[in-house]
Every structure is written in structure tokens, then in C-alpha cells.
Short mmCIF file of the C-alpha atoms (twelve columns), coordinates in Angstrom:
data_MODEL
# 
_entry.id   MODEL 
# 
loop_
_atom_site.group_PDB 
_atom_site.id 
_atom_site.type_symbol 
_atom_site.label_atom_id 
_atom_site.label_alt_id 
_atom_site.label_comp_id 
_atom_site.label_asym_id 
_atom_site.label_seq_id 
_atom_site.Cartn_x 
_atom_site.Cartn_y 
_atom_site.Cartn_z 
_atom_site.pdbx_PDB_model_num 
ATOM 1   C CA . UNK A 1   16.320 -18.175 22.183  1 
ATOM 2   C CA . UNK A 2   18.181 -20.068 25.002  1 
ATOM 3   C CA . UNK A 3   15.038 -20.529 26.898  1 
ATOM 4   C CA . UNK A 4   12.596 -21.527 23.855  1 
ATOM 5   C CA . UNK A 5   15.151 -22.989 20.930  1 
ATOM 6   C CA . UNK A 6   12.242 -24.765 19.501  1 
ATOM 7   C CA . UNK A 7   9.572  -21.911 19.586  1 
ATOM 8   C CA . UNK A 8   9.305  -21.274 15.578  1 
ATOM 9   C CA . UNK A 9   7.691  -17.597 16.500  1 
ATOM 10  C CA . UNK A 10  11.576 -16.793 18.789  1 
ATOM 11  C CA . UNK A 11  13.576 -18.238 16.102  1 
ATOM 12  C CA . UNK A 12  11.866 -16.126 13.495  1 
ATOM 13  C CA . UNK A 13  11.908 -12.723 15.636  1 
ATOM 14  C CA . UNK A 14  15.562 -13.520 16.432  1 
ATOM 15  C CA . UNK A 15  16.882 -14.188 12.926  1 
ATOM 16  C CA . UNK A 16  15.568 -11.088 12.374  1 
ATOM 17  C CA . UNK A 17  17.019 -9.054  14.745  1 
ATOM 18  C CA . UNK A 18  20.164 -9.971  13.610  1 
ATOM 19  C CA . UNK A 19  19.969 -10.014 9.908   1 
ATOM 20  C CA . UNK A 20  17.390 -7.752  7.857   1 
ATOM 21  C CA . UNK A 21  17.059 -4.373  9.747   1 
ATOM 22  C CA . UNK A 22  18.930 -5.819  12.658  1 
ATOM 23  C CA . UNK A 23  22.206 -6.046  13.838  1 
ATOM 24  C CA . UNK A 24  23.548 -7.515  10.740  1 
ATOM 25  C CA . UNK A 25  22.363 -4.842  8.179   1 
ATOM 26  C CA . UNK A 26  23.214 -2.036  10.672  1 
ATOM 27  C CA . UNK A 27  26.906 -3.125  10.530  1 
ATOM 28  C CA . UNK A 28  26.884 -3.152  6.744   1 
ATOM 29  C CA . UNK A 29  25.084 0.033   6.398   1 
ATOM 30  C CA . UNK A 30  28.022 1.444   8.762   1 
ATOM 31  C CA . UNK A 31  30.737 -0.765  6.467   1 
ATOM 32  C CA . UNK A 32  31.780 -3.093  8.814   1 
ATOM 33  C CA . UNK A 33  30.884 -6.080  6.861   1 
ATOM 34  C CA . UNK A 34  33.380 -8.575  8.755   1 
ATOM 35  C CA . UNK A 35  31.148 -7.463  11.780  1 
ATOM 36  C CA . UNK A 36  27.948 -7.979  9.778   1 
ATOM 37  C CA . UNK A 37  28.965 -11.501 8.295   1 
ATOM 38  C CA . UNK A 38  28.909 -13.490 12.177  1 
ATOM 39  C CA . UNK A 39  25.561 -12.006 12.193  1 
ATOM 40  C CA . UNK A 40  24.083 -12.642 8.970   1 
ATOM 41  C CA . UNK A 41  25.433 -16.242 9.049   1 
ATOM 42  C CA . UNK A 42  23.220 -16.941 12.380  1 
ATOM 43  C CA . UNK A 43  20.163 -15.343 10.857  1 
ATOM 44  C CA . UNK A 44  20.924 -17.583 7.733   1 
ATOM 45  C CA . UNK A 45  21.133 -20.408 10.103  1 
ATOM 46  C CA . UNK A 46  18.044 -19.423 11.764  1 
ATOM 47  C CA . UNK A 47  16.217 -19.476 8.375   1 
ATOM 48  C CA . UNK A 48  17.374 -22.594 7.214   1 
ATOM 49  C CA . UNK A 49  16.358 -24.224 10.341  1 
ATOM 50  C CA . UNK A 50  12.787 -22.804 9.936   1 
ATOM 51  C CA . UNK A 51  12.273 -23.520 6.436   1 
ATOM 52  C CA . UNK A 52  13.932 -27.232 7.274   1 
ATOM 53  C CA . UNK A 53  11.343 -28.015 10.349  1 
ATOM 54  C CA . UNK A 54  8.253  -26.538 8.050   1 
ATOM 55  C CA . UNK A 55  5.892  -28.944 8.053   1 
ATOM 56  C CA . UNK A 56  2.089  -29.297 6.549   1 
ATOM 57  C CA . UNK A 57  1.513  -31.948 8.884   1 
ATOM 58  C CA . UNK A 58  -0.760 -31.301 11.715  1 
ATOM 59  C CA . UNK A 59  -0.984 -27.160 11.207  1 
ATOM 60  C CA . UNK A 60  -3.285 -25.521 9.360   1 
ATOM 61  C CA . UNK A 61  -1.487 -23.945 6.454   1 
ATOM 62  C CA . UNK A 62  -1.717 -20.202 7.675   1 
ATOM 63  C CA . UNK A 63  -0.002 -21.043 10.916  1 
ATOM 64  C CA . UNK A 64  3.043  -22.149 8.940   1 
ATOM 65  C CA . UNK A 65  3.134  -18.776 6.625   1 
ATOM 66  C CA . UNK A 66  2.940  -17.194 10.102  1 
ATOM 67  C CA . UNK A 67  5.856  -19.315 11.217  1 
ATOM 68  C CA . UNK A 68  7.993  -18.839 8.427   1 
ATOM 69  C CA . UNK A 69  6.904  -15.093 7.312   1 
ATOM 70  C CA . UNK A 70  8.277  -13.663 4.206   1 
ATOM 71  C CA . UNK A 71  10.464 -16.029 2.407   1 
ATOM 72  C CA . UNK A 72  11.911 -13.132 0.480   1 
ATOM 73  C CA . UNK A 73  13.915 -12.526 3.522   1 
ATOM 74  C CA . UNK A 74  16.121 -15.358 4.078   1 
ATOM 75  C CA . UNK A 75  16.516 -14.929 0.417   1 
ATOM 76  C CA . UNK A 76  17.825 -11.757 0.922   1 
ATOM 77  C CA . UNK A 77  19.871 -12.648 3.735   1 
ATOM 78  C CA . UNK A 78  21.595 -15.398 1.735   1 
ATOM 79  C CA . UNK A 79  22.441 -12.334 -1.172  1 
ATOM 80  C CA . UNK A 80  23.419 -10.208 1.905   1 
ATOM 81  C CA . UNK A 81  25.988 -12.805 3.483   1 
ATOM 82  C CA . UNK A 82  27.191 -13.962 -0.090  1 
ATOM 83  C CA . UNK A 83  28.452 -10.540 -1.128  1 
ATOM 84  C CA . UNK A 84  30.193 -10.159 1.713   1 
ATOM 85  C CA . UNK A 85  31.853 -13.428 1.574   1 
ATOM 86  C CA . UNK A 86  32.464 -12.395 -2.231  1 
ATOM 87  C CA . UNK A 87  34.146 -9.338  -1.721  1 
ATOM 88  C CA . UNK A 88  36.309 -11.806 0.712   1 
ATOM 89  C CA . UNK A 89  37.463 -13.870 -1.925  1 
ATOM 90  C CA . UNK A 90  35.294 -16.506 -0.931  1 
ATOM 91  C CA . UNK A 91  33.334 -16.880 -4.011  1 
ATOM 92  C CA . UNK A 92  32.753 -20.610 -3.990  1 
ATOM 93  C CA . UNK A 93  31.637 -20.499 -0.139  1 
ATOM 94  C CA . UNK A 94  28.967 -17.767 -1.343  1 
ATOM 95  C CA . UNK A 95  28.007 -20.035 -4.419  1 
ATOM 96  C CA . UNK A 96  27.712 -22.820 -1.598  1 
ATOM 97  C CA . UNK A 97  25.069 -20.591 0.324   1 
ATOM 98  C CA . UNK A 98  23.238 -19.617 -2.863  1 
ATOM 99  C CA . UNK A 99  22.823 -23.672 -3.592  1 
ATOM 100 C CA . UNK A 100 21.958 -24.224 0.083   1 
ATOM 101 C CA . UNK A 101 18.966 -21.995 -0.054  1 
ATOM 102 C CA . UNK A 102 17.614 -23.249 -3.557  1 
ATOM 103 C CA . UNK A 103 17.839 -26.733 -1.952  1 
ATOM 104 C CA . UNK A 104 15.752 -25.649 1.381   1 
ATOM 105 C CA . UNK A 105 12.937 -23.859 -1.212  1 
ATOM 106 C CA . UNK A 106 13.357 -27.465 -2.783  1 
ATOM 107 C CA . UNK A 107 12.522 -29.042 0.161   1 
ATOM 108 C CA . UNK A 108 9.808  -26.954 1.220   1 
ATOM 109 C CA . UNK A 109 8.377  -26.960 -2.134  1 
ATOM 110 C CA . UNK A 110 8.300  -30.877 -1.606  1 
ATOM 111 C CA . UNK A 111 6.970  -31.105 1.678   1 
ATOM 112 C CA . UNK A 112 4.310  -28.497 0.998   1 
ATOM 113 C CA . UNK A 113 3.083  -30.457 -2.691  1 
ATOM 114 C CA . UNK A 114 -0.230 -31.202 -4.444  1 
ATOM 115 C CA . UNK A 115 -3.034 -29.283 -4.934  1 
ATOM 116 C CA . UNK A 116 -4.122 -27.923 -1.299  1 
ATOM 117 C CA . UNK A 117 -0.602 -26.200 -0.799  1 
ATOM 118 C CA . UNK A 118 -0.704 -24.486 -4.622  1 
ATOM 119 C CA . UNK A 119 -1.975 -21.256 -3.106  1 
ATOM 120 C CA . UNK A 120 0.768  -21.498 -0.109  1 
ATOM 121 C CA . UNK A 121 3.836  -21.988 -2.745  1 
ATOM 122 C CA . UNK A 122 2.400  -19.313 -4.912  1 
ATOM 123 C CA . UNK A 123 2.258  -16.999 -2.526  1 
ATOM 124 C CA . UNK A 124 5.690  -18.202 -0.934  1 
ATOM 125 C CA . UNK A 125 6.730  -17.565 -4.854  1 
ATOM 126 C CA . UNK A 126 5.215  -14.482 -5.047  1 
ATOM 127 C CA . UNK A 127 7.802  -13.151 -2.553  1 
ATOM 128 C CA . UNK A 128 10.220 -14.140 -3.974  1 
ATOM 129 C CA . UNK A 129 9.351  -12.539 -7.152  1 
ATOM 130 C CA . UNK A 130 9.130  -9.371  -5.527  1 
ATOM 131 C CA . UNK A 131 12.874 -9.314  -4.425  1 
ATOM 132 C CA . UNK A 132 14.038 -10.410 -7.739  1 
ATOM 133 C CA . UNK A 133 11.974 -6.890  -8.576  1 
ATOM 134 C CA . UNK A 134 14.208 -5.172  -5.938  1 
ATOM 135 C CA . UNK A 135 16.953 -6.221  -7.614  1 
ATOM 136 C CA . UNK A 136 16.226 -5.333  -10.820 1 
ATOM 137 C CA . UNK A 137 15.160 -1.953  -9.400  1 
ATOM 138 C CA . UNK A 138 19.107 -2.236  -8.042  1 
ATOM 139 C CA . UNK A 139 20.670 -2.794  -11.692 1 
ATOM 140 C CA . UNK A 140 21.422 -6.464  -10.072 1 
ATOM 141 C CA . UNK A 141 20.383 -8.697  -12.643 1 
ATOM 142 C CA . UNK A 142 22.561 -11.833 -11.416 1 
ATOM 143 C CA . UNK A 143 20.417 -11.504 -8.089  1 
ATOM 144 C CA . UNK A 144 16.613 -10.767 -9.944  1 
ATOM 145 C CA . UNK A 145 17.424 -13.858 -12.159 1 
ATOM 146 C CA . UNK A 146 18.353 -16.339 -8.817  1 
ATOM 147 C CA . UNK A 147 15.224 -14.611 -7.235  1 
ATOM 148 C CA . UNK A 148 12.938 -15.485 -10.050 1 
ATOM 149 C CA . UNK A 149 14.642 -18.976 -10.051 1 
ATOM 150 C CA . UNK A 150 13.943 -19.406 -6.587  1 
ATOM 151 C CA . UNK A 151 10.404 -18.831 -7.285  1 
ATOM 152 C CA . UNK A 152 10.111 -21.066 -9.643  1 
ATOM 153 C CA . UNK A 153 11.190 -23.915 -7.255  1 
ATOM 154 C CA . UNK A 154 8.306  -22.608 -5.164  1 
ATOM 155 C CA . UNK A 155 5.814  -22.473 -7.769  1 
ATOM 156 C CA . UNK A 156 6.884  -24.215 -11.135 1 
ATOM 157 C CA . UNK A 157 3.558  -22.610 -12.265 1 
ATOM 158 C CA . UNK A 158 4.883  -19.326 -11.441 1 
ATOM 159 C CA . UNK A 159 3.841  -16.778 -14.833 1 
ATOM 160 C CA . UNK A 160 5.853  -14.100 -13.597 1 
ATOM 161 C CA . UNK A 161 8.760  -15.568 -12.570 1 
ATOM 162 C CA . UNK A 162 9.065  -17.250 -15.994 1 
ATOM 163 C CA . UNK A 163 8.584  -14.107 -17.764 1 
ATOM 164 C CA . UNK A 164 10.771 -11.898 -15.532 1 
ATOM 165 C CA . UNK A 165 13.756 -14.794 -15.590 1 
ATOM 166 C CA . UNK A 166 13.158 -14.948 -19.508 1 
ATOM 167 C CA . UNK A 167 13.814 -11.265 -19.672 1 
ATOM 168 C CA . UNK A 168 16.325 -10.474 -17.412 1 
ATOM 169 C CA . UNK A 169 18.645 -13.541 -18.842 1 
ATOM 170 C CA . UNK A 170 17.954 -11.762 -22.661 1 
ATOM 171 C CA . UNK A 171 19.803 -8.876  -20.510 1 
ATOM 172 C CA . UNK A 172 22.836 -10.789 -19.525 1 
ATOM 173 C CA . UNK A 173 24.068 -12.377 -22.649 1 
ATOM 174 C CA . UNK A 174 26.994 -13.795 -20.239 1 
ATOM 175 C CA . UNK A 175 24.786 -15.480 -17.612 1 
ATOM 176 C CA . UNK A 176 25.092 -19.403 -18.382 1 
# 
């Protein structure tokens, strides 16, 4: 990463390594989240700088899904790092995260507009939609309804992520 900062392919590989199967999730998975959370905040980094340089301009579209892979997994990231900093008290720092990344999917969602990117943000939305599955299929229906929200920034368009936010906000009366 020192030797190629700006090499989208070393950022991605490297945000991995230290958040989703990498370091960071190996320290949770041993409980050592205040190990984890250095880690997970440089693979959130990492993500938000790739989704933030993302640009339609002068790539063809597939090279940028390459670039940027699954969306669904600086999405989880965020949800990783925020219930760490949660169970720290830090509620409105994880809040601030949560916002963060709904702004970036704005942002891409804006930069990658009109009709020839429709079939990029759906399937960016797609994703999306399939970790707010995952975390119905965890009983965490705060997490499936940001997910599906999320999506919808993606795709506005997105069926499924209407009627899967629809239903799991019938579920939690509570949710505002």
C-alpha cells in the first residue's frame, strides 16, 4: 500500500485483509474488539476512499465494479466497527459512521446516474439487499432495515429493498 497508495486493486485487497475475514474480524471472533476496532477503522477508511474516487468517467463500467467489489462489504464493515464503538459507549460516533456511509452510497449513486449506470446501481443495490438478508437471518432487524435503506440510495427503483424495509419496520414498532 506504501508503494502503490493510488492502485484501486491494493487498496481494495488491503481493506480487506484487515477488515472482513482479515485481521479485523479475526480479533473479534477471538473477543478482542479494542484490537479489532484500529483495524476495522482503516478498512472503513479504505472503503470510503474507494467508493469516494469511483468514477464513470473514462472506465468502462465493469472495471469500476471490479474496483470497488461487493459493496455489501464496507457496509458490513461500517455495522462491524459501529457495534464495537457501541458497546464502548460511543453511540453517537457509531451513528456518525452509519451517516458517513449512506452519504458515500449517496455520492456514488450521484456520480454513477441516468440510464446507462441503472444496471450498475442495481446490482450495487442488490448487495446490499443481500446483507440486510443476513441480518434478518441474524434476528438484527435495526441492521436489515439500514441495509435495505442503503439500497435504496443505490437504486431508488429497488422492489426488494422497498418491500423488505416495509416489512421489517412493521416488525419494529419502535424504529422511528
Amino acid at each position: 500500500l506504501a508503494e502503490f497508495p493510488s492502485d484501486p486493486k491494493v487498496r481494495h485487497y488491503f481493506a480487506e485483509a484487515l477488515g472482513k475475514w482479515g485481521l479485523g474480524w479475526q480479533l473479534s471472533f477471538l473477543n478482542h474488539p479494542e484490537e479489532a476496532e484500529p483495524h476495522y477503522r482503516r478498512s472503513v477508511q479504505l472503503w470510503r476512499d474507494l467508493i469516494g474516487d469511483a468514477s464513470p468517467s473514462g472506465r468502462a463500467s465493469e472495471n469500476v465494479v471490479r474496483e470497488l467489489g461487493d459493496l455489501s462489504v464496507p457496509a458490513e464493515m461500517v455495522q462491524m466497527l459501529a457495534g464495537i464503538l457501541e458497546d464502548q459507549g460511543q453511540s453517537q460516533e457509531a451513528e456518525n459512521l452509519r451517516r458517513q456511509l449512506a452519504n458515500d452510497f449517496a455520492g456514488l449513486a450521484a456520480r454513477f446516474s441516468g440510464p446507462a449506470f441503472q444496471e450498475q446501481r442495481r446490482y450495487w443495490a442488490h448487495q446490499v439487499v443481500s446483507l440486510g438478508l443476513s441480518s434478518l437471518l441474524g434476528n438484527n432487524r435495526r441492521d436489515a432495515a439500514r441495509n435495505y435503506r442503503l439500497a435504496i440510495i443505490l437504486d431508488p427503483d429497488h422492489p426488494l429493498a422497498h418491500n423488505n424495509l416495509a416489512w421489517v419496520l412493521v416488525t419494529i414498532p419502535s424504529d422511528p
